[in-house]
Short mmCIF file of N, CA and C in Angstrom, two decimals:
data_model
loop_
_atom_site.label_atom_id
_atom_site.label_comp_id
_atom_site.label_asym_id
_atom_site.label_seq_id
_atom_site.Cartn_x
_atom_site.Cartn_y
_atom_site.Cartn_z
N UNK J 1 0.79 -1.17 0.00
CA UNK J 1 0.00 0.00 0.00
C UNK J 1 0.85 1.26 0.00
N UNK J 2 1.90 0.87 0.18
CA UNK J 2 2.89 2.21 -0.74
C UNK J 2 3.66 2.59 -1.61
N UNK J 3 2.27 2.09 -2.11
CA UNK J 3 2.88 2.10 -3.65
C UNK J 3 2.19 3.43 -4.20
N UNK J 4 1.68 3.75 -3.72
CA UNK J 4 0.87 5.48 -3.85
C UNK J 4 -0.40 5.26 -4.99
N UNK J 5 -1.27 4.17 -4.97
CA UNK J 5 -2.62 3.47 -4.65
C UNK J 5 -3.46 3.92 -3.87
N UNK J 6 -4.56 4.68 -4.02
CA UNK J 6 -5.45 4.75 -2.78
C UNK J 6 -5.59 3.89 -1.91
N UNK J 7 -5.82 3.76 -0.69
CA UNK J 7 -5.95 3.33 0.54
C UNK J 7 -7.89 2.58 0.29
N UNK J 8 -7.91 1.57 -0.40
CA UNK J 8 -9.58 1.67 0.26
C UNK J 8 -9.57 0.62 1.70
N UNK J 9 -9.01 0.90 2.23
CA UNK J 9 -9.03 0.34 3.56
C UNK J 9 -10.07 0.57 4.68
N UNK J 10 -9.99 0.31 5.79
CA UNK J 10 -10.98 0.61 6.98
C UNK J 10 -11.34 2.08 7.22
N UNK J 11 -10.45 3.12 6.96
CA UNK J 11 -10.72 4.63 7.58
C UNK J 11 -11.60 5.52 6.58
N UNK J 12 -12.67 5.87 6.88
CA UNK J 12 -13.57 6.34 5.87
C UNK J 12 -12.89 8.06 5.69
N UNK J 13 -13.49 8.15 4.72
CA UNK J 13 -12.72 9.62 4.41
C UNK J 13 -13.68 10.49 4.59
N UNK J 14 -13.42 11.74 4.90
CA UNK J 14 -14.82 12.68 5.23
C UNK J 14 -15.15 13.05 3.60
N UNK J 15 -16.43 13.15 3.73
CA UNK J 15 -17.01 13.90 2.34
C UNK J 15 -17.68 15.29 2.58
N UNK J 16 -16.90 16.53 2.10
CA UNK J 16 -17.80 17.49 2.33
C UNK J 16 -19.25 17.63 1.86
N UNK J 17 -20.32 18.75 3.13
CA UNK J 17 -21.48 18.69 2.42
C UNK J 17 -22.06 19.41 1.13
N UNK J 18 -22.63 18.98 0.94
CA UNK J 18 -23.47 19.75 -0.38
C UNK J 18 -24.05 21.15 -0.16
N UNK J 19 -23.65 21.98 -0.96
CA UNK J 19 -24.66 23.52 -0.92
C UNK J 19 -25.63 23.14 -0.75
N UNK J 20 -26.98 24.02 -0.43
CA UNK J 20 -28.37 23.92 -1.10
C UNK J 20 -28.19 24.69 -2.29
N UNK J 21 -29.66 24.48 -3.44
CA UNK J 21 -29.65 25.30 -4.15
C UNK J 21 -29.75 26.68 -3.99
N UNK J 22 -29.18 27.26 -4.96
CA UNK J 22 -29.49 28.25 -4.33
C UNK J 22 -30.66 29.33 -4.46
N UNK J 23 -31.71 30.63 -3.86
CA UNK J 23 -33.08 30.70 -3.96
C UNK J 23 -33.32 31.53 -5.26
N UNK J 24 -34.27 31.71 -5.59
CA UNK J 24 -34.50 32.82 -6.35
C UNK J 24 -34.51 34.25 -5.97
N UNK J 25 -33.89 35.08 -6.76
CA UNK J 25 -33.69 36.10 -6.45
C UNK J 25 -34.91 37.44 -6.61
N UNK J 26 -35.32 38.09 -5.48
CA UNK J 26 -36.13 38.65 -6.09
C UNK J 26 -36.27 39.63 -7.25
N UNK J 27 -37.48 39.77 -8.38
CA UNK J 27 -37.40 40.45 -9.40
C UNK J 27 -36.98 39.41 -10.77
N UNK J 28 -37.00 38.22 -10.41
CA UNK J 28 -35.99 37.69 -11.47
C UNK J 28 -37.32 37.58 -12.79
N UNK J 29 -37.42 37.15 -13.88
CA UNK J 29 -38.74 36.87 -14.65
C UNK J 29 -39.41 35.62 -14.39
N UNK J 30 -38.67 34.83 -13.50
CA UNK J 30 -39.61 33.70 -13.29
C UNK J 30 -41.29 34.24 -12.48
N UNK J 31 -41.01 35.07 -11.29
CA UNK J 31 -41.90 35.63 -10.51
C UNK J 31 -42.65 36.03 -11.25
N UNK J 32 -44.17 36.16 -10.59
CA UNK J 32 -45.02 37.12 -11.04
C UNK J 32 -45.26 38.28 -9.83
N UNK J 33 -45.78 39.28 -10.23
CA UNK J 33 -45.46 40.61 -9.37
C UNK J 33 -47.24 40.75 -8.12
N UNK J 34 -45.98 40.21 -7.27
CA UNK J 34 -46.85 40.24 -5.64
C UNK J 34 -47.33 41.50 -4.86
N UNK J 35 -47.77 42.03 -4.21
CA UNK J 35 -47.65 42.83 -3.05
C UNK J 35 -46.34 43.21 -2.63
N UNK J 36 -45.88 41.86 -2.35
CA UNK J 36 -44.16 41.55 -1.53
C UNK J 36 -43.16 42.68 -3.14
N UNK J 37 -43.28 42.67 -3.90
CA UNK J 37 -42.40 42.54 -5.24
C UNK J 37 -42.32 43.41 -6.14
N UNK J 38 -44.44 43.63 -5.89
CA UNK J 38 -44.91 45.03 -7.40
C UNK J 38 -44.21 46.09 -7.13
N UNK J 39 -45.08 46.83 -8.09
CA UNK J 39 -44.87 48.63 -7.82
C UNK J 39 -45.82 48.66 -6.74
N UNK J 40 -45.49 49.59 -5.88
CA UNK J 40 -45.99 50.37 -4.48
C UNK J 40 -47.24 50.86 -4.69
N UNK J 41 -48.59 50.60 -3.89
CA UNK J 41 -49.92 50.89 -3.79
C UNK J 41 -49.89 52.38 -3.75
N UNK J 42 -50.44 52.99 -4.46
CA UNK J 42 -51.21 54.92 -3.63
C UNK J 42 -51.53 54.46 -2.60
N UNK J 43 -51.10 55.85 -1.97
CA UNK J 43 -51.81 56.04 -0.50
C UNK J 43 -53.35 56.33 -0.41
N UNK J 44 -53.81 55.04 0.64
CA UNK J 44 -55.01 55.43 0.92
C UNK J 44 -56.11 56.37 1.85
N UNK J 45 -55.22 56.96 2.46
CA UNK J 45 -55.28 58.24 3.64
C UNK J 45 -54.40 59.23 3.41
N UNK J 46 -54.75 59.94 2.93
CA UNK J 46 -54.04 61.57 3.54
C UNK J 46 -53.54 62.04 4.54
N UNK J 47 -52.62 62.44 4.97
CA UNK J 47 -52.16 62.85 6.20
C UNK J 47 -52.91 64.76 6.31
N UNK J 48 -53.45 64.52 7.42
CA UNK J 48 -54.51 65.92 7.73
C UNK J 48 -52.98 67.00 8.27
N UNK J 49 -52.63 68.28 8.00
CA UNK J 49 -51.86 68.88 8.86
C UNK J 49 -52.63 69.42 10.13
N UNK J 50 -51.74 70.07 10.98
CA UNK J 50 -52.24 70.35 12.08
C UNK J 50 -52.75 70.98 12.80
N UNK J 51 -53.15 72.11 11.83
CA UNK J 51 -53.44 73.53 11.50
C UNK J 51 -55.35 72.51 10.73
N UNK J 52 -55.60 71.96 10.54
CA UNK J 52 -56.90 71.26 10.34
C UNK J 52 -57.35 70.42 11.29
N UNK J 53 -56.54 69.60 11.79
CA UNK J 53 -56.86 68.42 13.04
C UNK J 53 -57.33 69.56 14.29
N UNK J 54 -58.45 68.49 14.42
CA UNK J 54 -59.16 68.94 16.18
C UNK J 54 -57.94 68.93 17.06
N UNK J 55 -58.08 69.56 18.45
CA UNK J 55 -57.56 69.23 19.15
C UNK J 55 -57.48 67.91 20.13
N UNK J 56 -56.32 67.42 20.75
CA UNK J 56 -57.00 66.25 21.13
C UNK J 56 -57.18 65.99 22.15
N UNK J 57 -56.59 66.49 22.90
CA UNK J 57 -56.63 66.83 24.18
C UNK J 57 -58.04 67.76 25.02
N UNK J 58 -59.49 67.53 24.22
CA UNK J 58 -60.27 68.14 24.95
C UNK J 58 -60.71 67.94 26.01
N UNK J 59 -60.38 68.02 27.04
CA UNK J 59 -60.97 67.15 28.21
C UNK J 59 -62.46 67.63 28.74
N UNK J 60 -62.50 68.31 28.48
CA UNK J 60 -64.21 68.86 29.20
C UNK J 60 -65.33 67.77 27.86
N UNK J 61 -64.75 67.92 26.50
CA UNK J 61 -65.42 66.99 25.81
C UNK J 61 -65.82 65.30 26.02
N UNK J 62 -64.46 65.17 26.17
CA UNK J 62 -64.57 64.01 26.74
C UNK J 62 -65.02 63.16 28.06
N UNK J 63 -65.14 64.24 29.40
CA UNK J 63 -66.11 64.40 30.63
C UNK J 63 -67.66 64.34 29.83
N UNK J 64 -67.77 65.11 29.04
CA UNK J 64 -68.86 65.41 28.57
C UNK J 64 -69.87 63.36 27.93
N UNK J 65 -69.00 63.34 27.72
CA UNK J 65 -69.22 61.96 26.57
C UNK J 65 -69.70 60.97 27.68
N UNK J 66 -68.16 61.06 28.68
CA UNK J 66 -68.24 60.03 29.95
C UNK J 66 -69.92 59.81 30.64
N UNK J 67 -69.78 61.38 30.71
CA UNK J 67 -71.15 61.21 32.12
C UNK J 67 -72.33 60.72 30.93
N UNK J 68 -72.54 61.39 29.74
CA UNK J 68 -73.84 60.93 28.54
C UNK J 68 -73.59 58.89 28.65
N UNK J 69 -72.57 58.79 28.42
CA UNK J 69 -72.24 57.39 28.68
C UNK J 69 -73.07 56.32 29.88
N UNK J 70 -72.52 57.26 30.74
CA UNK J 70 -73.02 57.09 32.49
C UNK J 70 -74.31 56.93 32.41
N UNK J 71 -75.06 57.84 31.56
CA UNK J 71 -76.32 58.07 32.14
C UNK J 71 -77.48 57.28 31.31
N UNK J 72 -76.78 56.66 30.14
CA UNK J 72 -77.48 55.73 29.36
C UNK J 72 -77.33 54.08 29.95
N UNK J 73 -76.60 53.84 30.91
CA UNK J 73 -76.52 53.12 31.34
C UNK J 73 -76.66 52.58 32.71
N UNK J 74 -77.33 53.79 33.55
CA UNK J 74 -78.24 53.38 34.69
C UNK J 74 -79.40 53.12 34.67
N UNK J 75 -79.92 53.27 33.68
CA UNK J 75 -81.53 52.56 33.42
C UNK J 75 -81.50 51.17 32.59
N UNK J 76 -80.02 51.20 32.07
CA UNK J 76 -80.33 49.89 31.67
C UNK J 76 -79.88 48.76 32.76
N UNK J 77 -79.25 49.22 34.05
CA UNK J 77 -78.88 48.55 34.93
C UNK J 77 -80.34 47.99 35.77
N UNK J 78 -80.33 49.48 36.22
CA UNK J 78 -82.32 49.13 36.98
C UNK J 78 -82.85 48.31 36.03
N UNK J 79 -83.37 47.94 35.09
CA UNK J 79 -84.41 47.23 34.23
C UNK J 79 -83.37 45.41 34.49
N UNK J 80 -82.14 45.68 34.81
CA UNK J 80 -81.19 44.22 34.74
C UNK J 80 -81.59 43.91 36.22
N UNK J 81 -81.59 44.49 37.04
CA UNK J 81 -81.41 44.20 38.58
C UNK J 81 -83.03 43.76 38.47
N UNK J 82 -84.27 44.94 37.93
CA UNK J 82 -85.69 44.13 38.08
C UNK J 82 -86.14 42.66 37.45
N UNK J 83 -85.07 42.16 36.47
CA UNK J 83 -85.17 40.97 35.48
C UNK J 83 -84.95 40.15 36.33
N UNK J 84 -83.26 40.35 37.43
CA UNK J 84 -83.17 39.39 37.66
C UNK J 84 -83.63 39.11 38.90
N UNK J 85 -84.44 39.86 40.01
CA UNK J 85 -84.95 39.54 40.97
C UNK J 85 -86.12 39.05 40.79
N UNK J 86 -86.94 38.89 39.48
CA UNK J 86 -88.03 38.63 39.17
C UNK J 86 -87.73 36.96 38.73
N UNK J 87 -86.28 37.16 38.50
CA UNK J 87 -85.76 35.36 38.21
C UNK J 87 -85.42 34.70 39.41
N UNK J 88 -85.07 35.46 40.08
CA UNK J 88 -84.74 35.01 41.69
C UNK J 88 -86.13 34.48 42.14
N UNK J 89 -87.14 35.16 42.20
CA UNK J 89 -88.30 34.74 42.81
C UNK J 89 -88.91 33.75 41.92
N UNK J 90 -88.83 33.27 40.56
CA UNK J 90 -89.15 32.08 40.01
C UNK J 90 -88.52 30.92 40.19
N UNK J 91 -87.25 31.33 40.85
CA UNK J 91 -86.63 30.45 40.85
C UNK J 91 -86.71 29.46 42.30
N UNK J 92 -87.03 30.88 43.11
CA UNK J 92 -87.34 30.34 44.69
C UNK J 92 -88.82 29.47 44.43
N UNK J 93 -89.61 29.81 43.97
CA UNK J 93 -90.82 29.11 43.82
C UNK J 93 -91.15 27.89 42.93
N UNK J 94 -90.31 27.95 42.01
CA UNK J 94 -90.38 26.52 41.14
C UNK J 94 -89.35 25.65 42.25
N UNK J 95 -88.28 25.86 42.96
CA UNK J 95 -87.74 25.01 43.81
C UNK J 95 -88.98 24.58 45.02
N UNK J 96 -89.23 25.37 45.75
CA UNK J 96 -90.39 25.37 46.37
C UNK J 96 -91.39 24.00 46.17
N UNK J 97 -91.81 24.57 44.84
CA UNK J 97 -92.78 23.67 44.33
C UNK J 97 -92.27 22.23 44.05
N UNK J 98 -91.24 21.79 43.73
CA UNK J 98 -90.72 21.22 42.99
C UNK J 98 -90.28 20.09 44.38
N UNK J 99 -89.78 20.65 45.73
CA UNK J 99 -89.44 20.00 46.56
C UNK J 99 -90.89 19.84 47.45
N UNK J 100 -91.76 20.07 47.56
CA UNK J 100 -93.40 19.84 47.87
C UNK J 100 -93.82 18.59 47.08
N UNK J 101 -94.10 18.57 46.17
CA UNK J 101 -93.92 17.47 44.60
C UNK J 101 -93.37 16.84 45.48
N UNK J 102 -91.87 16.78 45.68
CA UNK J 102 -91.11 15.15 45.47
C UNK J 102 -91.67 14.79 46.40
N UNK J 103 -91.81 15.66 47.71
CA UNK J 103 -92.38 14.72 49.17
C UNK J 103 -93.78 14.15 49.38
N UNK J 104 -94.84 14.83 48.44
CA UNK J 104 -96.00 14.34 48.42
C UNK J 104 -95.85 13.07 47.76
N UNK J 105 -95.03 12.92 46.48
CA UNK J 105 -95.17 11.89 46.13
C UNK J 105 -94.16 10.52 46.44
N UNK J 106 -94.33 10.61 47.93
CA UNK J 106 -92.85 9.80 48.24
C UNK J 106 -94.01 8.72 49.13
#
């Protein structure tokens, strides 16, 4: 074996790995033209300057909104609290009834 013959003997030889292929590049002509790729959409909003925009910071407006808020929603509370005490008491009375029943018929 020295005779300058490869060696196919016992010691394996390393094999380097393989590239991957490599990807497509964007823009190439294979693609067809994406979102990701096209020409750029128009803008669909305007930017308002600031000298037009409300202020934003109104706070008495926004107190204002709060309490209108507030006040549409204490009557719908009362009408919730009369629903459900009116379920409370059906509920006490069908139990009622219901445990009368089982013992009569025992």
């Amino acid at each position: 074996m020295s005779d300058g013959a490869p060696d196919s003997g016992s010691e394996p030889r390393a094999v380097p790995p393989r590239k991957p292929p490599a990807p497509p590049r964007i823009g190439t002509p294979k693609e067809s033209p994406t979102a990701a790729n096209g020409p750029p959409a128009p803008p669909t909003m305007a930017v308002a300057s600031r000298e037009e925009s409300p202020a934003l910071d109104n706070y008495g407006e926004f107190i204002a909104r709060l309490d209108a808020a507030a006040g549409k929603l204490t009557p719908r509370r009362d009408a919730l609290a009369t629903a459900l005490g009116a379920a409370e008491l059906l509920l006490a009375q069908t139990r009622q009834a219901s445990s009368c029943g089982a013992s009569a018929s025992r």
